[in-house]
mmCIF file of C-alpha atoms in Angstrom:
data_model
loop_
_atom_site.group_PDB
_atom_site.id
_atom_site.type_symbol
_atom_site.label_atom_id
_atom_site.label_comp_id
_atom_site.label_asym_id
_atom_site.label_seq_id
_atom_site.Cartn_x
_atom_site.Cartn_y
_atom_site.Cartn_z
ATOM 1 C CA MET A 1 -7.216 2.625 -0.163
ATOM 2 C CA ARG A 2 -10.231 4.861 -0.731
ATOM 3 C CA GLU A 3 -12.748 2.025 -0.995
ATOM 4 C CA ARG A 4 -11.525 0.356 2.189
ATOM 5 C CA ARG A 5 -11.468 3.699 4.035
ATOM 6 C CA ILE A 6 -15.061 4.368 3.019
ATOM 7 C CA MET A 7 -16.137 0.857 3.989
ATOM 8 C CA LEU A 8 -14.728 1.508 7.449
ATOM 9 C CA GLY A 9 -16.527 4.836 7.683
ATOM 10 C CA LEU A 10 -13.368 6.917 7.910
ATOM 11 C CA THR A 11 -12.961 10.416 6.527
ATOM 12 C CA GLN A 12 -9.793 11.371 4.668
ATOM 13 C CA GLN A 13 -8.812 13.475 7.683
ATOM 14 C CA GLN A 14 -9.216 10.510 10.035
ATOM 15 C CA MET A 15 -7.245 8.312 7.647
ATOM 16 C CA ALA A 16 -4.470 10.897 7.445
ATOM 17 C CA GLU A 17 -4.226 11.008 11.232
ATOM 18 C CA LEU A 18 -4.115 7.205 11.478
ATOM 19 C CA ILE A 19 -1.197 6.958 9.059
ATOM 20 C CA GLY A 20 0.623 10.068 10.259
ATOM 21 C CA VAL A 21 0.356 12.289 7.184
ATOM 22 C CA THR A 22 -1.472 15.475 6.270
ATOM 23 C CA TYR A 23 -4.948 15.445 4.793
ATOM 24 C CA GLN A 24 -3.458 16.655 1.504
ATOM 25 C CA GLN A 25 -0.980 13.768 1.412
ATOM 26 C CA ALA A 26 -3.695 11.183 2.111
ATOM 27 C CA HIS A 27 -5.762 12.737 -0.676
ATOM 28 C CA LYS A 28 -2.809 12.496 -3.075
ATOM 29 C CA TYR A 29 -2.271 8.842 -2.137
ATOM 30 C CA GLU A 30 -5.919 8.052 -2.870
ATOM 31 C CA LYS A 31 -5.885 9.866 -6.198
ATOM 32 C CA GLY A 32 -2.621 8.222 -7.248
ATOM 33 C CA ILE A 33 -0.865 11.576 -7.504
ATOM 34 C CA ASN A 34 1.905 10.519 -5.117
ATOM 35 C CA ARG A 35 3.455 7.091 -4.931
ATOM 36 C CA ILE A 36 3.226 5.169 -1.702
ATOM 37 C CA ALA A 37 6.496 3.833 -0.283
ATOM 38 C CA ALA A 38 6.563 0.236 0.957
ATOM 39 C CA GLY A 39 6.777 1.256 4.614
ATOM 40 C CA ARG A 40 3.881 3.672 4.250
ATOM 41 C CA LEU A 41 1.835 0.992 2.454
ATOM 42 C CA TYR A 42 2.373 -1.280 5.445
ATOM 43 C CA THR A 43 1.177 1.506 7.779
ATOM 44 C CA ILE A 44 -1.887 2.113 5.614
ATOM 45 C CA ALA A 45 -2.733 -1.593 5.493
ATOM 46 C CA HIS A 46 -2.418 -1.831 9.273
ATOM 47 C CA ALA A 47 -4.644 1.241 9.770
ATOM 48 C CA LEU A 48 -7.272 -0.258 7.459
ATOM 49 C CA GLY A 49 -7.105 -3.675 9.106
ATOM 50 C CA VAL A 50 -5.934 -5.535 6.019
ATOM 51 C CA ASP A 51 -2.816 -7.293 4.811
ATOM 52 C CA VAL A 52 -0.619 -5.433 2.317
ATOM 53 C CA SER A 53 -1.643 -8.003 -0.295
ATOM 54 C CA TYR A 54 -5.177 -6.539 -0.120
ATOM 55 C CA PHE A 55 -4.018 -3.697 -2.351
ATOM 56 C CA PHE A 56 -2.793 -6.106 -5.015
ATOM 57 C CA GLU A 57 -5.754 -8.494 -5.161
ATOM 58 C CA GLY A 58 -7.051 -9.040 -8.655
ATOM 59 C CA MET A 59 -4.058 -7.431 -10.316
ATOM 60 C CA ASP A 60 -3.101 -9.183 -13.500
ATOM 61 C CA GLY A 61 -1.170 -6.378 -15.112
ATOM 62 C CA GLU A 62 -4.346 -4.620 -16.200
ATOM 63 C CA ARG A 63 -3.954 -0.923 -15.419
ATOM 64 C CA ASN A 64 -7.365 0.219 -16.660
ATOM 65 C CA PHE A 65 -9.455 -1.303 -13.891
ATOM 66 C CA LYS A 66 -13.137 -0.582 -14.276
ATOM 67 C CA PRO A 67 -15.354 -1.502 -11.344
ATOM 68 C CA THR A 68 -18.366 -3.656 -12.067
ATOM 69 C CA PRO A 69 -21.823 -2.108 -11.691
ATOM 70 C CA GLN A 70 -22.226 -4.058 -8.454
ATOM 71 C CA GLN A 71 -18.926 -2.693 -7.095
ATOM 72 C CA ARG A 72 -20.002 0.858 -7.962
ATOM 73 C CA MET A 73 -23.351 0.321 -6.215
ATOM 74 C CA LEU A 74 -21.615 -1.073 -3.129
ATOM 75 C CA LEU A 75 -19.319 1.936 -2.921
ATOM 76 C CA GLU A 76 -22.270 4.300 -3.370
ATOM 77 C CA LEU A 77 -24.195 2.437 -0.663
ATOM 78 C CA ALA A 78 -21.244 2.746 1.722
ATOM 79 C CA ARG A 79 -20.941 6.485 1.018
ATOM 80 C CA ASN A 80 -24.653 7.046 1.567
ATOM 81 C CA PHE A 81 -24.687 4.910 4.713
ATOM 82 C CA ILE A 82 -21.879 6.946 6.257
ATOM 83 C CA SER A 83 -23.638 10.209 5.484
ATOM 84 C CA LEU A 84 -26.928 9.186 7.136
ATOM 85 C CA PRO A 85 -27.724 11.690 9.896
ATOM 86 C CA SER A 86 -28.168 9.243 12.770
ATOM 87 C CA ARG A 87 -27.367 5.771 13.993
ATOM 88 C CA ARG A 88 -31.118 5.075 13.966
ATOM 89 C CA HIS A 89 -31.209 5.711 10.224
ATOM 90 C CA GLN A 90 -28.157 3.492 9.724
ATOM 91 C CA GLU A 91 -29.811 0.694 11.699
ATOM 92 C CA ALA A 92 -32.998 1.097 9.647
ATOM 93 C CA LEU A 93 -31.022 0.733 6.422
ATOM 94 C CA CYS A 94 -29.295 -2.375 7.789
ATOM 95 C CA SER A 95 -32.676 -3.840 8.741
ATOM 96 C CA LEU A 96 -34.012 -3.137 5.267
ATOM 97 C CA ALA A 97 -31.000 -4.784 3.618
ATOM 98 C CA ARG A 98 -31.300 -7.784 5.954
ATOM 99 C CA ALA A 99 -35.026 -8.135 5.205
ATOM 100 C CA LEU A 100 -34.403 -7.977 1.462
ATOM 101 C CA ALA A 101 -31.619 -10.557 1.719
ATOM 102 C CA ASN A 102 -33.808 -12.862 3.815
ATOM 103 C CA ALA A 103 -36.697 -12.484 1.364
ATOM 104 C CA GLU A 104 -34.337 -13.427 -1.464
ATOM 105 C CA ASP A 105 -33.114 -16.466 0.502
ATOM 106 C CA ALA A 106 -36.705 -17.534 1.136
ATOM 107 C CA GLY A 107 -37.580 -17.125 -2.534
ATOM 108 C CA ASP A 108 -40.030 -14.302 -1.805
ATOM 109 C CA ALA A 109 -38.304 -11.637 -3.903
ATOM 110 C CA SER A 110 -39.173 -11.237 -7.529
#
């Protein structure tokens, strides 16, 4: 829930409002302190623009999920992007990422 919320650029307060709960409740859902009922999970999935199955992808019974270094970097990038002070800065970061990706595609990156 947290990763998807961050990817969409939503604060916990905005998420709470979208799903009709208090900020504290949304925080507890994200931290795993409170369980999420099936109906609420559906509401959360709808608010985040995903299917309910999104929350179960990659589950194979392993409870000690550890994100890969790339997943951690992606989450950090999303957090930093959201906290940039202006849209101009966000667009500059997108342009930089696009240029780096294009350089990699062209074989220019080392």
